[in-house]
mmCIF file with all atom_site columns, C-alpha atoms in Angstrom:
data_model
loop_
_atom_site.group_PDB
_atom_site.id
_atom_site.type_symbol
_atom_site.label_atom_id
_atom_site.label_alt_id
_atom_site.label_comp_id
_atom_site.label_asym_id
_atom_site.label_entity_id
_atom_site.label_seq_id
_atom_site.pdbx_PDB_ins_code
_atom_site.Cartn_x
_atom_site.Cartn_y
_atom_site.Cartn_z
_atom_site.occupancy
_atom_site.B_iso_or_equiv
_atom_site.pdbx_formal_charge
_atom_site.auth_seq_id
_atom_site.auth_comp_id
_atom_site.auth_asym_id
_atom_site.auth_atom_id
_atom_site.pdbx_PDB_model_num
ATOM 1   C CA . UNK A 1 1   ? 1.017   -44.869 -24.878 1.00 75.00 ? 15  UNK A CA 1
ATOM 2   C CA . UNK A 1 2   ? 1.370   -48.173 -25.900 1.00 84.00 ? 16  UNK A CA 1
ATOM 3   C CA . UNK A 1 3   ? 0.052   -50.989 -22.947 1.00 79.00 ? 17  UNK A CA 1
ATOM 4   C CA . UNK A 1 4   ? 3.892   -51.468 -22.053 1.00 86.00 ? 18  UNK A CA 1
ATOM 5   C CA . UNK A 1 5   ? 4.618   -48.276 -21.308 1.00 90.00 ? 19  UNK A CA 1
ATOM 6   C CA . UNK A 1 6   ? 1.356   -48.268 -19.830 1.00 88.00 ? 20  UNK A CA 1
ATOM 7   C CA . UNK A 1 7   ? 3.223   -50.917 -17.210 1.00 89.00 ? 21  UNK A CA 1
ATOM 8   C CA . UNK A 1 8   ? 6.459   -49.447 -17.189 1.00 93.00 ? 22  UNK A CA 1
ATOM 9   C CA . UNK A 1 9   ? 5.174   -46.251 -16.164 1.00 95.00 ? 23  UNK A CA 1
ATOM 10  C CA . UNK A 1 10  ? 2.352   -47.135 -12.978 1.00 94.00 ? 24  UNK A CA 1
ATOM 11  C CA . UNK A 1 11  ? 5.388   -49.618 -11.533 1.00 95.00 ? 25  UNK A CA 1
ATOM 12  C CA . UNK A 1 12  ? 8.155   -46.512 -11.808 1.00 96.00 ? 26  UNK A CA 1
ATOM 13  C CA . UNK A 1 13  ? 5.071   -44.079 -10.332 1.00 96.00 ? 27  UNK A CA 1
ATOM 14  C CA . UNK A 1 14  ? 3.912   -46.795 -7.293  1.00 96.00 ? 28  UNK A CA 1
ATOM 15  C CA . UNK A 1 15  ? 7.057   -48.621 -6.461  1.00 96.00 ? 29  UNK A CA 1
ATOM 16  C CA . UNK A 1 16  ? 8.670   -46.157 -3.974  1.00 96.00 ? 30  UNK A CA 1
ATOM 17  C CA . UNK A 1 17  ? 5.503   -45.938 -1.816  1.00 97.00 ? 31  UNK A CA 1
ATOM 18  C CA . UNK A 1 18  ? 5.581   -50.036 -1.645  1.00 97.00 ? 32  UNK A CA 1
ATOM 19  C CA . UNK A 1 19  ? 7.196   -51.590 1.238   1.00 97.00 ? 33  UNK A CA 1
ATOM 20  C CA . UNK A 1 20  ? 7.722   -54.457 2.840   1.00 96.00 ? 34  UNK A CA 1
ATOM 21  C CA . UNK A 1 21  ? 6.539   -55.475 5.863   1.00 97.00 ? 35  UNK A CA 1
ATOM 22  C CA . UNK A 1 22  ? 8.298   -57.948 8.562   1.00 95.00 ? 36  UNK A CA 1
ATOM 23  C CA . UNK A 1 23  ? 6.775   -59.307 12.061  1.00 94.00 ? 37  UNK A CA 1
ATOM 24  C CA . UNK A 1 24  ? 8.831   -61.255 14.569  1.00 94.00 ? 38  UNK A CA 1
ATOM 25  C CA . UNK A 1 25  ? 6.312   -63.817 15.780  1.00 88.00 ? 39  UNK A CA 1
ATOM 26  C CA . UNK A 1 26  ? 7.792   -65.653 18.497  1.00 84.00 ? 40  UNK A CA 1
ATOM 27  C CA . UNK A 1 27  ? 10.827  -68.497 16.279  1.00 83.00 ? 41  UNK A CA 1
ATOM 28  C CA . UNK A 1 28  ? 9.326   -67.235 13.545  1.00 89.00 ? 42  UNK A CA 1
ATOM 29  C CA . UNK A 1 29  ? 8.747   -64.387 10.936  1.00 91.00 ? 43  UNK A CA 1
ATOM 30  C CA . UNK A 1 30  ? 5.523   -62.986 8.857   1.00 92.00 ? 44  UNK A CA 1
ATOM 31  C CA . UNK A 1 31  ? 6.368   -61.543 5.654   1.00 94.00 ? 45  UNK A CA 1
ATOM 32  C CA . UNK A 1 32  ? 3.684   -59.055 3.756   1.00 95.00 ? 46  UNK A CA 1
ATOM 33  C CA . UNK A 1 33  ? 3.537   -56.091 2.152   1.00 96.00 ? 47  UNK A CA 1
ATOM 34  C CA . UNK A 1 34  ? 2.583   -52.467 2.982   1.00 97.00 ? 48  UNK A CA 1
ATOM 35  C CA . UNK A 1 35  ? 1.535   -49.434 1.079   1.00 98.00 ? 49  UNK A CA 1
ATOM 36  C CA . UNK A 1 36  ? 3.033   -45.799 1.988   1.00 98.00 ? 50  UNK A CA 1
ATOM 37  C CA . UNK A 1 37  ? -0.443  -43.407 3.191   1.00 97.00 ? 51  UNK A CA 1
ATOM 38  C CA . UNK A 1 38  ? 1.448   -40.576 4.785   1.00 98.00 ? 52  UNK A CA 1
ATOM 39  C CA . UNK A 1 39  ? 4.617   -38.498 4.051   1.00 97.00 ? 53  UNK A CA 1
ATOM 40  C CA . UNK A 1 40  ? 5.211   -38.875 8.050   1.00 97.00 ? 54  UNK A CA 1
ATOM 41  C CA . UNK A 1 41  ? 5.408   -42.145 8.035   1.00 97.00 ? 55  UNK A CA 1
ATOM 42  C CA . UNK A 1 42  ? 2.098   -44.449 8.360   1.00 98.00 ? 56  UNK A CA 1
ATOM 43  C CA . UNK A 1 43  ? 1.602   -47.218 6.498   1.00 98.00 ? 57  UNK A CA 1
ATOM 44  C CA . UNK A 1 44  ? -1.445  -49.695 5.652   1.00 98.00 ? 58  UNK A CA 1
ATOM 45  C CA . UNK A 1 45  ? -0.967  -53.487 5.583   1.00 97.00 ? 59  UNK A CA 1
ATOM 46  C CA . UNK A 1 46  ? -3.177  -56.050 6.386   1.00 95.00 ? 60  UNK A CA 1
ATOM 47  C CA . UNK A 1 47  ? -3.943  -57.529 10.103  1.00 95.00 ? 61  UNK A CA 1
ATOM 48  C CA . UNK A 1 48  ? -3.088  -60.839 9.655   1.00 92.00 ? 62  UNK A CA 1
ATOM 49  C CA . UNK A 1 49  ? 0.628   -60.024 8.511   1.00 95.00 ? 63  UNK A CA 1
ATOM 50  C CA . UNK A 1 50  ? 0.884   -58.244 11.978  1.00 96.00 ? 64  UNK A CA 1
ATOM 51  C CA . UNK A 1 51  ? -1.207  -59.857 14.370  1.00 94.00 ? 65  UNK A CA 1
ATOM 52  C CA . UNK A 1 52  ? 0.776   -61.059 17.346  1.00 92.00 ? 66  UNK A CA 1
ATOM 53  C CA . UNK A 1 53  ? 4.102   -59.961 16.124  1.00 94.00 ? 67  UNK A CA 1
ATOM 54  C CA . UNK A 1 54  ? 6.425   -58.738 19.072  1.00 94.00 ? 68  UNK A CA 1
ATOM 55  C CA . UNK A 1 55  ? 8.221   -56.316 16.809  1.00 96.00 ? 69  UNK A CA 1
ATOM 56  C CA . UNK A 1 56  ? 7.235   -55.239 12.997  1.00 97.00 ? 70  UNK A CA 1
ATOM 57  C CA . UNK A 1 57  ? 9.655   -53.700 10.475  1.00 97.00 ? 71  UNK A CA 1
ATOM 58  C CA . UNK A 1 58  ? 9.543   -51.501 7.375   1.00 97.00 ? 72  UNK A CA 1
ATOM 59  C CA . UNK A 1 59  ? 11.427  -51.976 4.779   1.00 96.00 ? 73  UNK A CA 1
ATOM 60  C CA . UNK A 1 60  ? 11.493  -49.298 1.780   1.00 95.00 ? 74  UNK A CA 1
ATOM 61  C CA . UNK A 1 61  ? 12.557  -49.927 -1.408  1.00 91.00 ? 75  UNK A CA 1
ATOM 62  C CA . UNK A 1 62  ? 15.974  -48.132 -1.139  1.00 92.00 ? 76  UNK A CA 1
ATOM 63  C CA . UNK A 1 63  ? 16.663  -50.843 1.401   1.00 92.00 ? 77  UNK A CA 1
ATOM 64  C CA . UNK A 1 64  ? 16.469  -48.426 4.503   1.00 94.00 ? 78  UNK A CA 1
ATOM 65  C CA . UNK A 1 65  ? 14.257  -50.407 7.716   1.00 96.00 ? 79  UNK A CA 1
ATOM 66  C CA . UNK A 1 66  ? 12.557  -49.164 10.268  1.00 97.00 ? 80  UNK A CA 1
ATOM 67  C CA . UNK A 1 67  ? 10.823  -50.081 13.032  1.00 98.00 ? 81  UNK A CA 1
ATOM 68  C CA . UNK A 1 68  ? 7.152   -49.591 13.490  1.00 98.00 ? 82  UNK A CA 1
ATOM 69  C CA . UNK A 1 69  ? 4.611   -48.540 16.398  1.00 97.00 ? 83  UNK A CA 1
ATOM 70  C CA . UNK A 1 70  ? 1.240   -50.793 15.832  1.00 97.00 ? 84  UNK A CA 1
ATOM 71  C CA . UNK A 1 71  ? -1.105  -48.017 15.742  1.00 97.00 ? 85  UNK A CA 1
ATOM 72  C CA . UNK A 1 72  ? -4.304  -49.947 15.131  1.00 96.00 ? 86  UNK A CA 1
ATOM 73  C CA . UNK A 1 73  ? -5.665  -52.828 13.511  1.00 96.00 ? 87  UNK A CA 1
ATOM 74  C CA . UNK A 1 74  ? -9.406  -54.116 12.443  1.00 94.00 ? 88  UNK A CA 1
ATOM 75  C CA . UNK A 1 75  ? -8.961  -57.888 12.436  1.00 90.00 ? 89  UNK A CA 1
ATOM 76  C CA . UNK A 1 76  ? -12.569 -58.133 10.762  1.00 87.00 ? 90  UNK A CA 1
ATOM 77  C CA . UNK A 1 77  ? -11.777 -55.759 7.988   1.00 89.00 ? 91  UNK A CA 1
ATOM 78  C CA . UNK A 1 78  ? -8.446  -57.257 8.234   1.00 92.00 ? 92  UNK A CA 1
ATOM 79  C CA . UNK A 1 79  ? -6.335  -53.835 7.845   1.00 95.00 ? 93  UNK A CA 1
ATOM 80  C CA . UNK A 1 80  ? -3.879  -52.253 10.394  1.00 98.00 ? 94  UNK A CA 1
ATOM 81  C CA . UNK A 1 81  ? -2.034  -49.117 10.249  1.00 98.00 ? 95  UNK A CA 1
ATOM 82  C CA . UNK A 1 82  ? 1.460   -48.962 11.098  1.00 98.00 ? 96  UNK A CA 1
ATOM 83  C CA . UNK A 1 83  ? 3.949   -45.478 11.946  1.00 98.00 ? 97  UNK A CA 1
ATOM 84  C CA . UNK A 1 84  ? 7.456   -45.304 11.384  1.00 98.00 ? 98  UNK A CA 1
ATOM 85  C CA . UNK A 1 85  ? 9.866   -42.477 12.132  1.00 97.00 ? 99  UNK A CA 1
ATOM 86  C CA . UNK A 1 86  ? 10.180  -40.869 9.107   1.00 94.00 ? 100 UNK A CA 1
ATOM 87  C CA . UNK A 1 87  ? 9.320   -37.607 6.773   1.00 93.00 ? 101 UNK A CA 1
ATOM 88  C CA . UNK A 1 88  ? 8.825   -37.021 3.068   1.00 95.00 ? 102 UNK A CA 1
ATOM 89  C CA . UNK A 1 89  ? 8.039   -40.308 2.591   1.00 97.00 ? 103 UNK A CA 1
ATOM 90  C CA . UNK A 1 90  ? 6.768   -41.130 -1.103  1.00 96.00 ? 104 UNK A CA 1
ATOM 91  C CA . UNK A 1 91  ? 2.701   -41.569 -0.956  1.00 97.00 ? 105 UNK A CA 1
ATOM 92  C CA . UNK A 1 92  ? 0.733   -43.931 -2.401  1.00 97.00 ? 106 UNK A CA 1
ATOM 93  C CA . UNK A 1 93  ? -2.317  -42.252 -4.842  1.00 96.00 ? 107 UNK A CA 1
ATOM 94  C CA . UNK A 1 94  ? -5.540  -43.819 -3.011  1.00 95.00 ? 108 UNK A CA 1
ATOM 95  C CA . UNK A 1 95  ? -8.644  -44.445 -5.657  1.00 94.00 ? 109 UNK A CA 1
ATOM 96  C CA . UNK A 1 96  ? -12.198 -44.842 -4.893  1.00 93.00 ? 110 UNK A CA 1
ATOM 97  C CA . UNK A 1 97  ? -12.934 -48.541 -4.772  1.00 91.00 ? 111 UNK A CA 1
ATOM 98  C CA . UNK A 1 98  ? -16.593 -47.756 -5.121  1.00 92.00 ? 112 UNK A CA 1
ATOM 99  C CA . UNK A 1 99  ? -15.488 -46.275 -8.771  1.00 94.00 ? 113 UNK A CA 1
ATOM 100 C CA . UNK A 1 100 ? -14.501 -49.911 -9.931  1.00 95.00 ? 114 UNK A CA 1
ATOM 101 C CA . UNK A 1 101 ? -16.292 -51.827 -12.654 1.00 97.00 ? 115 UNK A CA 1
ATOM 102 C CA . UNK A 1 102 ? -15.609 -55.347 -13.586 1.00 97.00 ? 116 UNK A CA 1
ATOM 103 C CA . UNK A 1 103 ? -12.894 -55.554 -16.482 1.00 97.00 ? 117 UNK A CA 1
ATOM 104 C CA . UNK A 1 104 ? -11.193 -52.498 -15.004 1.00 97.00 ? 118 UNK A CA 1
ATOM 105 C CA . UNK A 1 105 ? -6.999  -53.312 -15.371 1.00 95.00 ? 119 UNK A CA 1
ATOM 106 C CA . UNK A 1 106 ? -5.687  -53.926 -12.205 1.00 96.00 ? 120 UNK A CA 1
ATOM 107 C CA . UNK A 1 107 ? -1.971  -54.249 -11.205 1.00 96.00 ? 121 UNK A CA 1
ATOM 108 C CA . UNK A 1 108 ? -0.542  -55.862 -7.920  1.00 96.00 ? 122 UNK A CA 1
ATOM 109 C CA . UNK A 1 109 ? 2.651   -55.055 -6.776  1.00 96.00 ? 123 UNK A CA 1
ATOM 110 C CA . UNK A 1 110 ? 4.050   -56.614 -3.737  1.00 94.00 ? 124 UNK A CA 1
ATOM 111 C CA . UNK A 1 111 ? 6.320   -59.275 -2.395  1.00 92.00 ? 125 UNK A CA 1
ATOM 112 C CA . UNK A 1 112 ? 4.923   -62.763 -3.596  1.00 90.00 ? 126 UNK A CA 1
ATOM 113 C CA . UNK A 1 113 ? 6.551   -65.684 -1.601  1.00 85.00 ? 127 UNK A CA 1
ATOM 114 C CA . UNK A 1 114 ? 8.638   -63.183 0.209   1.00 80.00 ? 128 UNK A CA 1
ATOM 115 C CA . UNK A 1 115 ? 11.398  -60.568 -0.054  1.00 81.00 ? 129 UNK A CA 1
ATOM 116 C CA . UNK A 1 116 ? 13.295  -62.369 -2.545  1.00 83.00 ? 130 UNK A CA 1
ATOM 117 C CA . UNK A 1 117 ? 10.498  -61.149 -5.118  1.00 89.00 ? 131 UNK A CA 1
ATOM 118 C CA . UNK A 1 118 ? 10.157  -57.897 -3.743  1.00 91.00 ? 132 UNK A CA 1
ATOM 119 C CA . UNK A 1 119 ? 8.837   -55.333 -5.701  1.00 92.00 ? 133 UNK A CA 1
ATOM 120 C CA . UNK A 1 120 ? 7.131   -57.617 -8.339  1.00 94.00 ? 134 UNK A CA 1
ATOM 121 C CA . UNK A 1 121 ? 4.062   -56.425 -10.519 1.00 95.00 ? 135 UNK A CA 1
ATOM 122 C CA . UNK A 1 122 ? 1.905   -58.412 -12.434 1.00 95.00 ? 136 UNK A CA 1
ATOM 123 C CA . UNK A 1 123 ? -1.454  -57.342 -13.693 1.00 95.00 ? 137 UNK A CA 1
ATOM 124 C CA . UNK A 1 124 ? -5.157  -58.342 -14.645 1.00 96.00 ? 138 UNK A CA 1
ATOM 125 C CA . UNK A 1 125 ? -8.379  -57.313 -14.388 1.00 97.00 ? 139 UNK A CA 1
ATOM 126 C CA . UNK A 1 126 ? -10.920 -56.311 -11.893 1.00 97.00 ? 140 UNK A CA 1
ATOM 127 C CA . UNK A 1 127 ? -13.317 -59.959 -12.552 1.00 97.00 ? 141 UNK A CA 1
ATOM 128 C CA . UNK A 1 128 ? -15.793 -58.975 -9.920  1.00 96.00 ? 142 UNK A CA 1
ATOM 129 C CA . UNK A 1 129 ? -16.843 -56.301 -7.227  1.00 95.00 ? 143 UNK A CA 1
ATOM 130 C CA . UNK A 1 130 ? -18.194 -57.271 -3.420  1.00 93.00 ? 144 UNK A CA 1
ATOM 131 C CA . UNK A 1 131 ? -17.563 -60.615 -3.559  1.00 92.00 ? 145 UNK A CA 1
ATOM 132 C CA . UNK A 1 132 ? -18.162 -62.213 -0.406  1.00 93.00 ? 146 UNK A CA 1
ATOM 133 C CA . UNK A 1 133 ? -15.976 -65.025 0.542   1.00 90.00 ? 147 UNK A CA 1
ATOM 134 C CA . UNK A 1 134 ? -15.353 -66.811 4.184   1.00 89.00 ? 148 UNK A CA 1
ATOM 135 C CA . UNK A 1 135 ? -11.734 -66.400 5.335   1.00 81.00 ? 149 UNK A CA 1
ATOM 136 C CA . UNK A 1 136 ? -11.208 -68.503 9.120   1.00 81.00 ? 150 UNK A CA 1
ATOM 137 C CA . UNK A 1 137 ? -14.516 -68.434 9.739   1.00 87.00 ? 151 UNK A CA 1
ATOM 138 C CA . UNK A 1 138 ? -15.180 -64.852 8.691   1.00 85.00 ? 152 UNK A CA 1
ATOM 139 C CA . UNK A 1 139 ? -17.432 -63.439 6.253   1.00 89.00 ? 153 UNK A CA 1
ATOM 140 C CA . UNK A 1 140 ? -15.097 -60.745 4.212   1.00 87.00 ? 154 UNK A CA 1
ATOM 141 C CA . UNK A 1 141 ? -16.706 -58.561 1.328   1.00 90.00 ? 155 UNK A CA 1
ATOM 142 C CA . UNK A 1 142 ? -13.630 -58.244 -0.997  1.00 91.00 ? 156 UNK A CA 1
ATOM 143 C CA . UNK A 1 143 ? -12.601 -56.941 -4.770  1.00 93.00 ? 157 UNK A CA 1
ATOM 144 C CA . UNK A 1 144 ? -11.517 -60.245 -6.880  1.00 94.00 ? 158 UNK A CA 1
ATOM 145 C CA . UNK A 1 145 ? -8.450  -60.064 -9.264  1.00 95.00 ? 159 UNK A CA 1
ATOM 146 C CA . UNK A 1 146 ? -6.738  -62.260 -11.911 1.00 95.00 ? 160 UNK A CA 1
ATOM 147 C CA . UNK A 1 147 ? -3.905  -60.719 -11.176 1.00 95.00 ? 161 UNK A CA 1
ATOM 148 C CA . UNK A 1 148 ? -1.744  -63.133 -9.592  1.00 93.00 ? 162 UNK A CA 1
ATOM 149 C CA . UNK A 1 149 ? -1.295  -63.144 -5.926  1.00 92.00 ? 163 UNK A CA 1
ATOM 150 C CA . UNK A 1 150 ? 0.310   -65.138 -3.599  1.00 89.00 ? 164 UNK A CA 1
ATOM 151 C CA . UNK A 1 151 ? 1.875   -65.652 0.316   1.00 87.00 ? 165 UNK A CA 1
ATOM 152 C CA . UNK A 1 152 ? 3.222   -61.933 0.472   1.00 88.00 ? 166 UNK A CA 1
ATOM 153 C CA . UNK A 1 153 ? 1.426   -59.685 -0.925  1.00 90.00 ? 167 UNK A CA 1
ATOM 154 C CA . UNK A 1 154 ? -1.244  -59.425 1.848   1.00 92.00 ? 168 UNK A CA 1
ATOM 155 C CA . UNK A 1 155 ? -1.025  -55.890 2.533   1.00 92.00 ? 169 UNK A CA 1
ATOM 156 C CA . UNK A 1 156 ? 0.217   -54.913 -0.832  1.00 93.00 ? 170 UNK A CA 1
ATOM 157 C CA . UNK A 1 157 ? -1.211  -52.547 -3.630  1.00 94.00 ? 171 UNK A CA 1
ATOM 158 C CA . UNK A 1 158 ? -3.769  -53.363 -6.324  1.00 95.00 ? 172 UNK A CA 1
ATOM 159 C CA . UNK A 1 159 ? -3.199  -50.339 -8.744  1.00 96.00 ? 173 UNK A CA 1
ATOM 160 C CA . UNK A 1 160 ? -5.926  -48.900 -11.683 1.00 95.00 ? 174 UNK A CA 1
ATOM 161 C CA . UNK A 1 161 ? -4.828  -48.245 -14.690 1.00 93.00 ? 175 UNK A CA 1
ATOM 162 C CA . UNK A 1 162 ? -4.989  -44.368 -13.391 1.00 93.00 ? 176 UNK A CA 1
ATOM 163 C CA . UNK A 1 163 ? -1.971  -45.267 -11.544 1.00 94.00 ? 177 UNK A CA 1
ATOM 164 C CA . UNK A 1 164 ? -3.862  -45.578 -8.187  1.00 96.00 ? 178 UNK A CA 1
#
């Protein structure tokens, strides 16, 4: 398979269990992205795209939206887990993380800068493992990219070439 089917084919595999994620913050709105974990309807994201959010939304990538219940969040680890009302949802393929090795391809698909990019991929490589940076005055142990990221994709997936 030649590396552009290679893309074509982990984007049409991953992009139905991407969604986007909305929180109503007081006059304003937090836009990030989410990853599908359960057919019934819970979803991972990151804290920060949540946190203090009077109401969050799901949106898939057929366009339907639903509210979601906050089930929990780990503002250290920086991860919550949302649940929406819904069945047969497509799942996300979760990897091992501890199975990474630096030069690994890595994809990120999300919603950089928003939902007007929704659903955008672009890839890289896995340029280093447990790298500790400080994020607001916390220490976070993280996997670093050069695949490009930006405002929006917090919460989104970074995909192996394995497709998960």
């Amino acid at each position: 398979m030649s590396a552009k089917e290679e893309f074509i084919e982990i984007y049409r595999e991953n992009i139905a269990s991407i969604v986007s994620i909305r929180g109503s913050k007081g006059d304003g709105m937090s836009l990030g992205t989410g990853v599908v974990m359960s057919a019934d309807g819970y979803i991972i994201t990151n804290a920060h795209v949540v946190e203090g959010s009077s109401r969050v939304d799901v949106v898939f990538s057929d366009d339907a939206r639903r509210k979601a219940l906050l089930v929990g969040m780990d503002e250290d680890m920086d991860l919550a887990v949302l649940k929406v009302e819904a069945r047969d949802l497509p799942v996300a393929e979760f990897g091992d993380s501890a199975a990474l090795r630096v030069g690994d391809t890595a994809y990120a698909i999300g919603n950089p800068l928003g939902e007007e990019l929704r659903g955008t991929m672009t890839d890289g490589i896995i340029s280093a493992i447990d790298r500790t940076v400080t994020v607001d005055g916390k220490d976070m142990t993280l996997v670093q990219t050069t695949a490009a990221l930006n405002s929006g994709n917090s919460g989104g997936a970074l995909v192996n070439a394995g497709g998960q």
